[in-house]
Short mmCIF file of C-alpha atoms and ligand atoms in Angstrom, two decimals:
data_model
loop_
_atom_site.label_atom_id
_atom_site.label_comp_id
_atom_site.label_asym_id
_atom_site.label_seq_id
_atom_site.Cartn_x
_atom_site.Cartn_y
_atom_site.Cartn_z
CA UNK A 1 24.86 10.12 -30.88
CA UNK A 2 26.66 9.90 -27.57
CA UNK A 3 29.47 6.70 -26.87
CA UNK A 4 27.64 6.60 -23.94
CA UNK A 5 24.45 5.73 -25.11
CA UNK A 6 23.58 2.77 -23.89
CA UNK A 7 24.27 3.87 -20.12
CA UNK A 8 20.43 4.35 -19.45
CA UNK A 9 18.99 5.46 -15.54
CA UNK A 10 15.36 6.17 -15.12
CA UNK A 11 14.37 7.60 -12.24
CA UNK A 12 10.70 7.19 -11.73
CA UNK A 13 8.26 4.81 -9.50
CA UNK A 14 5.38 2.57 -11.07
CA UNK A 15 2.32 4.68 -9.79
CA UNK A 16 3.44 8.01 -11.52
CA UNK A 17 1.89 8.34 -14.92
CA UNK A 18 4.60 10.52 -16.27
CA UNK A 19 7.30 7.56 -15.24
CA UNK A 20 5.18 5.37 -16.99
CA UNK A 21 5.58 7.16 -20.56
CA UNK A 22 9.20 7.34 -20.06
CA UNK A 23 9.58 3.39 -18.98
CA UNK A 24 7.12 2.08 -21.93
CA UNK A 25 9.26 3.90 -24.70
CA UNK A 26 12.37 2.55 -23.24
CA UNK A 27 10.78 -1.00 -22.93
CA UNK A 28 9.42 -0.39 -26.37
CA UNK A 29 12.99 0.42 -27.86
CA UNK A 30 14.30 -2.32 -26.31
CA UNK A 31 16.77 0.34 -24.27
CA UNK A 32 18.95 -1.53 -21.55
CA UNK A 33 18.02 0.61 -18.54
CA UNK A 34 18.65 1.01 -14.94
CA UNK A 35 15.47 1.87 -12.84
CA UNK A 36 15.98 3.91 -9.60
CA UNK A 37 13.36 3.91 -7.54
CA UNK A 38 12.00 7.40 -6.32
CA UNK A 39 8.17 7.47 -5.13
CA UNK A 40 6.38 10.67 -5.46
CA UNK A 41 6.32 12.10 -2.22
CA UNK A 42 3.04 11.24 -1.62
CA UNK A 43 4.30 7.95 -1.66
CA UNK A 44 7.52 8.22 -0.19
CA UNK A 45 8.32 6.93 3.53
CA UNK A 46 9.08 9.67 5.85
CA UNK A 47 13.25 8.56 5.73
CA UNK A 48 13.45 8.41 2.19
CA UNK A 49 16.20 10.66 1.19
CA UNK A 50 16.47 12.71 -2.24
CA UNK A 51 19.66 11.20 -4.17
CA UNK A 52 21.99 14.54 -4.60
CA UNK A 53 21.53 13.95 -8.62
CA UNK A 54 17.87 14.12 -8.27
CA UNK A 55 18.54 17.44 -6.60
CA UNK A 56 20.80 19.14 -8.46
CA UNK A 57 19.07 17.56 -12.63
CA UNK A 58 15.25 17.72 -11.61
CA UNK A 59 14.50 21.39 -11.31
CA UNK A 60 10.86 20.98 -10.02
CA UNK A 61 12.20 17.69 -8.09
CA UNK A 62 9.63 15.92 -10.16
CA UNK A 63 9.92 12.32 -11.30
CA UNK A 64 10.46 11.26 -14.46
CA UNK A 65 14.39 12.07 -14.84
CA UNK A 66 16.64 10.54 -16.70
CA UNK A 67 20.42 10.02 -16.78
CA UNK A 68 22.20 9.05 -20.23
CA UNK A 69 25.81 8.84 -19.56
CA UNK A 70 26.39 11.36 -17.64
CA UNK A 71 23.78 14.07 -19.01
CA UNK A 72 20.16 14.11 -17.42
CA UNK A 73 16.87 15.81 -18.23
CA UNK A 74 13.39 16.03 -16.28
CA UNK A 75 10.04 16.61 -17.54
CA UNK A 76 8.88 13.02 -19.28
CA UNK A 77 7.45 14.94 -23.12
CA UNK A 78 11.11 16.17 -23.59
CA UNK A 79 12.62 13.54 -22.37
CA UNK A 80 10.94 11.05 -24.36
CA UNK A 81 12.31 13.22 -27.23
CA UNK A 82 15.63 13.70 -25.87
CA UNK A 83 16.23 9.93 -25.76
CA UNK A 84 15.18 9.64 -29.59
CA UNK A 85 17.86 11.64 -30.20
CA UNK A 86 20.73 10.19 -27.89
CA UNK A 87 19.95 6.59 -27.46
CA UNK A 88 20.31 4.15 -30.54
CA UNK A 89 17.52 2.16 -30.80
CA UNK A 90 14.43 1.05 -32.52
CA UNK A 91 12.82 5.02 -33.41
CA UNK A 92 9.51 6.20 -31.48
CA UNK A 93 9.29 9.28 -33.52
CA UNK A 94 9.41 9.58 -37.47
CA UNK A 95 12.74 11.35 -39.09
CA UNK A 96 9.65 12.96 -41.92
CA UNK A 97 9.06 16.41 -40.65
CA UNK A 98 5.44 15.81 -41.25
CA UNK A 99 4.75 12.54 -39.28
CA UNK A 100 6.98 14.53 -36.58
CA UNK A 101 4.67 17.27 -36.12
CA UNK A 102 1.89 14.97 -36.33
CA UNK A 103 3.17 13.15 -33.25
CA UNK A 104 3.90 16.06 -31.44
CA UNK A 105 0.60 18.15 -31.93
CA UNK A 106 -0.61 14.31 -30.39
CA UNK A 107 1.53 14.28 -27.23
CA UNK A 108 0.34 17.86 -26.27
CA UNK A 109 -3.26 17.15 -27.15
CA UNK A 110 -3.28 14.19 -25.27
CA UNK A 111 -1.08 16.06 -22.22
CA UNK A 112 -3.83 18.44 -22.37
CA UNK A 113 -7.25 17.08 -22.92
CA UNK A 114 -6.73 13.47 -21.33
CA UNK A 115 -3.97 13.76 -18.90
CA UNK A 116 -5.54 16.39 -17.34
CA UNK A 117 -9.21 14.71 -16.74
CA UNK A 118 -7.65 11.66 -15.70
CA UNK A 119 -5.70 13.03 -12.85
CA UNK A 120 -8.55 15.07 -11.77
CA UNK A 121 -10.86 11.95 -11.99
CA UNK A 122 -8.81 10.17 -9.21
CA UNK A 123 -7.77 13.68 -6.87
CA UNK A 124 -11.62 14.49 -7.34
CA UNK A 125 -13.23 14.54 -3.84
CA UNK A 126 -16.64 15.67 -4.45
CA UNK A 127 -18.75 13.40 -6.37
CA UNK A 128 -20.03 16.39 -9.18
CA UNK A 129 -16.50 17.05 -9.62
CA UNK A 130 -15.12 13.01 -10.74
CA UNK A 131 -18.73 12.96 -12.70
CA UNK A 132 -17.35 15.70 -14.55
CA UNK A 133 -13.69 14.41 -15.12
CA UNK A 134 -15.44 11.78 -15.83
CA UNK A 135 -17.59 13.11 -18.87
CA UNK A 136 -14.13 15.13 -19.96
CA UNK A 137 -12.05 12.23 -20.05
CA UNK A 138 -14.61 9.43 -21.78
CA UNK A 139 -14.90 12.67 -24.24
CA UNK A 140 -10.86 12.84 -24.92
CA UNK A 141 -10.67 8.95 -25.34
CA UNK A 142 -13.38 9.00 -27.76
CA UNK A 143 -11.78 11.42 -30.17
CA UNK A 144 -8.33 9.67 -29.46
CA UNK A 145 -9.99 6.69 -30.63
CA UNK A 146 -11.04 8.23 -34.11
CA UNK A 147 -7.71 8.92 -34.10
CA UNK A 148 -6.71 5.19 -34.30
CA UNK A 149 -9.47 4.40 -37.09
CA UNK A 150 -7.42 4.32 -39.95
CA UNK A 151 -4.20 2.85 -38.75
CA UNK A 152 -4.55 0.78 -35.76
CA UNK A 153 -2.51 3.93 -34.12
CA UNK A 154 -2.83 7.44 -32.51
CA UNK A 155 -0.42 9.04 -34.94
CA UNK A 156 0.41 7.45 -38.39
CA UNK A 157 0.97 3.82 -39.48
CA UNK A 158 3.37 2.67 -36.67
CA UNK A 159 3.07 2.97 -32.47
CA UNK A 160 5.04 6.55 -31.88
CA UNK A 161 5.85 8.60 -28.47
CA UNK A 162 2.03 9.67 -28.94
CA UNK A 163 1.15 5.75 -27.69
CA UNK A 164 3.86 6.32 -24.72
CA UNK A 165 2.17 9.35 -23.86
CA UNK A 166 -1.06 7.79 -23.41
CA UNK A 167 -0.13 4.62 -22.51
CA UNK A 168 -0.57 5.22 -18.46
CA UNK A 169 -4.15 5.62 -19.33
CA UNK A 170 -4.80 2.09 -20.20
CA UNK A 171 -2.55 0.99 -17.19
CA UNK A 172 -4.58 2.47 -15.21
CA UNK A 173 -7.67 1.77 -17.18
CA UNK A 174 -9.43 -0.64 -13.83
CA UNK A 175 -8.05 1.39 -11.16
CA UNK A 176 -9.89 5.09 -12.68
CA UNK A 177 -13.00 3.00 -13.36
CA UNK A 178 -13.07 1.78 -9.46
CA UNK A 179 -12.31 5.61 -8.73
CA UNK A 180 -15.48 6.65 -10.73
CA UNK A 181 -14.57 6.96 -14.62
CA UNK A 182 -18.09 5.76 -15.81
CA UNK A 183 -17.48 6.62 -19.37
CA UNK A 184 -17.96 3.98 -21.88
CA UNK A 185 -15.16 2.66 -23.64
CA UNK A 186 -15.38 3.45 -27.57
CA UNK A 187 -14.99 0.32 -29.54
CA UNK A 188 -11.58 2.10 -31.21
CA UNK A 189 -10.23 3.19 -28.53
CA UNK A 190 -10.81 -0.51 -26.35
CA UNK A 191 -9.16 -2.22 -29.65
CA UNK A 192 -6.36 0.47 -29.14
CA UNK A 193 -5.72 -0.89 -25.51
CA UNK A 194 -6.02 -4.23 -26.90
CA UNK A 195 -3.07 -3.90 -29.67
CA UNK A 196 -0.66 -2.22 -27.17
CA UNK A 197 -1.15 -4.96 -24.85
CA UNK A 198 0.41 -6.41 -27.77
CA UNK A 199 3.43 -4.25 -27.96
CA UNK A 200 7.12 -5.43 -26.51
CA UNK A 201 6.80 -2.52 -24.29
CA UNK A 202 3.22 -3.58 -22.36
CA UNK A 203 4.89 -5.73 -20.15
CA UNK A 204 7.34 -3.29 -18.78
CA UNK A 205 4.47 -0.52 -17.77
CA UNK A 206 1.50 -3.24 -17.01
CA UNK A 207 0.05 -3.07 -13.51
CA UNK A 208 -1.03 -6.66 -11.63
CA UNK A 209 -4.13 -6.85 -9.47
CA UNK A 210 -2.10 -6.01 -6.32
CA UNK A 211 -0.70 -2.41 -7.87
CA UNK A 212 -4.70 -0.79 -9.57
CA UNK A 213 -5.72 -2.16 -5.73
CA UNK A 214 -2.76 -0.04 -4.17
CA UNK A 215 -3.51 2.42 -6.32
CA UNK A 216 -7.15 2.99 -5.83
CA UNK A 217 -6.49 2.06 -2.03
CA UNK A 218 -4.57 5.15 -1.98
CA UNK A 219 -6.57 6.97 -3.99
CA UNK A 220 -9.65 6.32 -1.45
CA UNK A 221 -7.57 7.21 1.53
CA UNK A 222 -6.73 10.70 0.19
CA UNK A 223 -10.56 11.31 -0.47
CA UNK A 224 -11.56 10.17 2.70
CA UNK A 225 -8.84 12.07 4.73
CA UNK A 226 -9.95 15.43 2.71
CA UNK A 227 -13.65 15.12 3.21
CA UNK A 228 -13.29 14.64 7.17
CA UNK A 229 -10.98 17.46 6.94
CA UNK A 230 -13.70 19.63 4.90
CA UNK A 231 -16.10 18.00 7.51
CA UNK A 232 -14.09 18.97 10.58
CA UNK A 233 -13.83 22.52 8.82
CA UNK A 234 -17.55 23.44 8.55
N1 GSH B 1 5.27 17.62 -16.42
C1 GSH B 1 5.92 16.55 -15.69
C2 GSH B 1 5.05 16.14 -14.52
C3 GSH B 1 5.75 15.11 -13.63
C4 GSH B 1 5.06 14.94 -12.29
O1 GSH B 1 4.09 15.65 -11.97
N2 GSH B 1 5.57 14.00 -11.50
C5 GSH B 1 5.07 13.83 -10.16
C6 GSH B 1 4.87 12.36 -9.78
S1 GSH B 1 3.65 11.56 -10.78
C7 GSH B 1 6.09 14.37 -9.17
O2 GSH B 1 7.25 14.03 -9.23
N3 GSH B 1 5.62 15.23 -8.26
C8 GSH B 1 6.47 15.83 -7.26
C9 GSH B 1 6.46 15.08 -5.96
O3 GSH B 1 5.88 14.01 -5.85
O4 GSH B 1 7.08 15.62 -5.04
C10 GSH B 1 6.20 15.41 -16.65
O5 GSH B 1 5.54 15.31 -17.70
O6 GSH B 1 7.12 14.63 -16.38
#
């Protein structure tokens, strides 16, 4: 454990997903933190400039990043782990070598098989190809919900990294469905989103009205710039 450890930068923006994980666990731990503002640069205005740390610490330039003192790591999985290990606080992740690997298999499933569908539910353009991220995502929430049947929780007794991992999906829960998620909602996995809106951390991720409508505003914009570009292409 670091001296320094309570000297806590995110660097992230609300709409990224990844940011999200990272700013729920710190909310969740109770971690003091400083939040710099970087927009994906979708998002960002056409002035914005690149602070030099962001440069030199992100190696894909990708958002999360983190500074802890005056260390910093990328990539929002690792750094979720990475701040277990250097920041005192309230623990996301078991010290038992078998709730550990429970977590982690979680994280990666859920990277994988949920992550994955959910991103290509709101870049999907074509209406076969949301339908289908669709279908794959109501599919990953489903098992994730079995998941949650015993304990209230998507990897042993307590909430873990695996519920800041997921968590952007029930942020975003309104905004997919007005992008064209159609799946229905298994009754674990809806009481799952209810007891994390219960958790210290909800209110430090939670979108209002005016964010899922920027969001799926955006979201809208891209797919109707691409399909007069496909149009215009034929
Ligand atoms: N594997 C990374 C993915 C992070 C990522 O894709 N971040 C996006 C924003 S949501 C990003 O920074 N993209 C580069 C850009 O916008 O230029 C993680 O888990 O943190």
């Amino acid at each position: 454990m670091s001296e320094d450890s309570s000297d806590v930068a995110l660097y992230g923006h609300w709409i990224c997903p990844f940011a999200t994980r990272v700013e729920f666990a710190l909310h969740q731990r109770g971690v003091h933190h400083d939040l710099v503002d970087l927009p994906p640069s979708a998002v960002r205005g056409p002035d914005f400039v690149l602070p030099d740390e962001f440069v030199k610490h992100s190696p894909r330039l990708e958002i999360p990043m983190v500074r802890v003192g005056d260390d910093y790591l990328a990539d929002s999985i690792p750094v979720l782990e990475w701040l277990e290990e250097r920041v005192e606080a309230p623990a996301l992740l078991s010290t038992d070598a078998a709730d550990r690997a429970l977590v982690r298999e979680r994280m990666a499933w859920i990277d994988r098989h949920a992550f994955r569908p959910m991103i290509d539910v709101y870049y999907g353009v074509e209406p076969d190809a949301i339908a289908q991220a669709s279908d794959a995502l109501a599919d990953a929430l489903a098992e994730m919900g079995r998941w949650t049947a015993g304990t209230g929780w998507l990897a042993g007794t307590a909430p873990s990294l695996a519920e800041a991992v997921a968590m952007p999906i029930h942020v975003r829960m309104v905004g997919l469905q007005r992008l064209g998620f159609t799946g229905e909602l298994t009754p674990e996995w809806a009481a799952h989103g209810e007891r994390c809106r219960t958790l210290a951390g909800w209110p430090g991720v939670a979108w209002s009205p005016e964010q899922t409508a920027e969001f799926v505003g955006r979201f809208e914009a891209f797919r109707r710039k691409r399909r007069s570009r496909d149009a215009s292409n034929s």
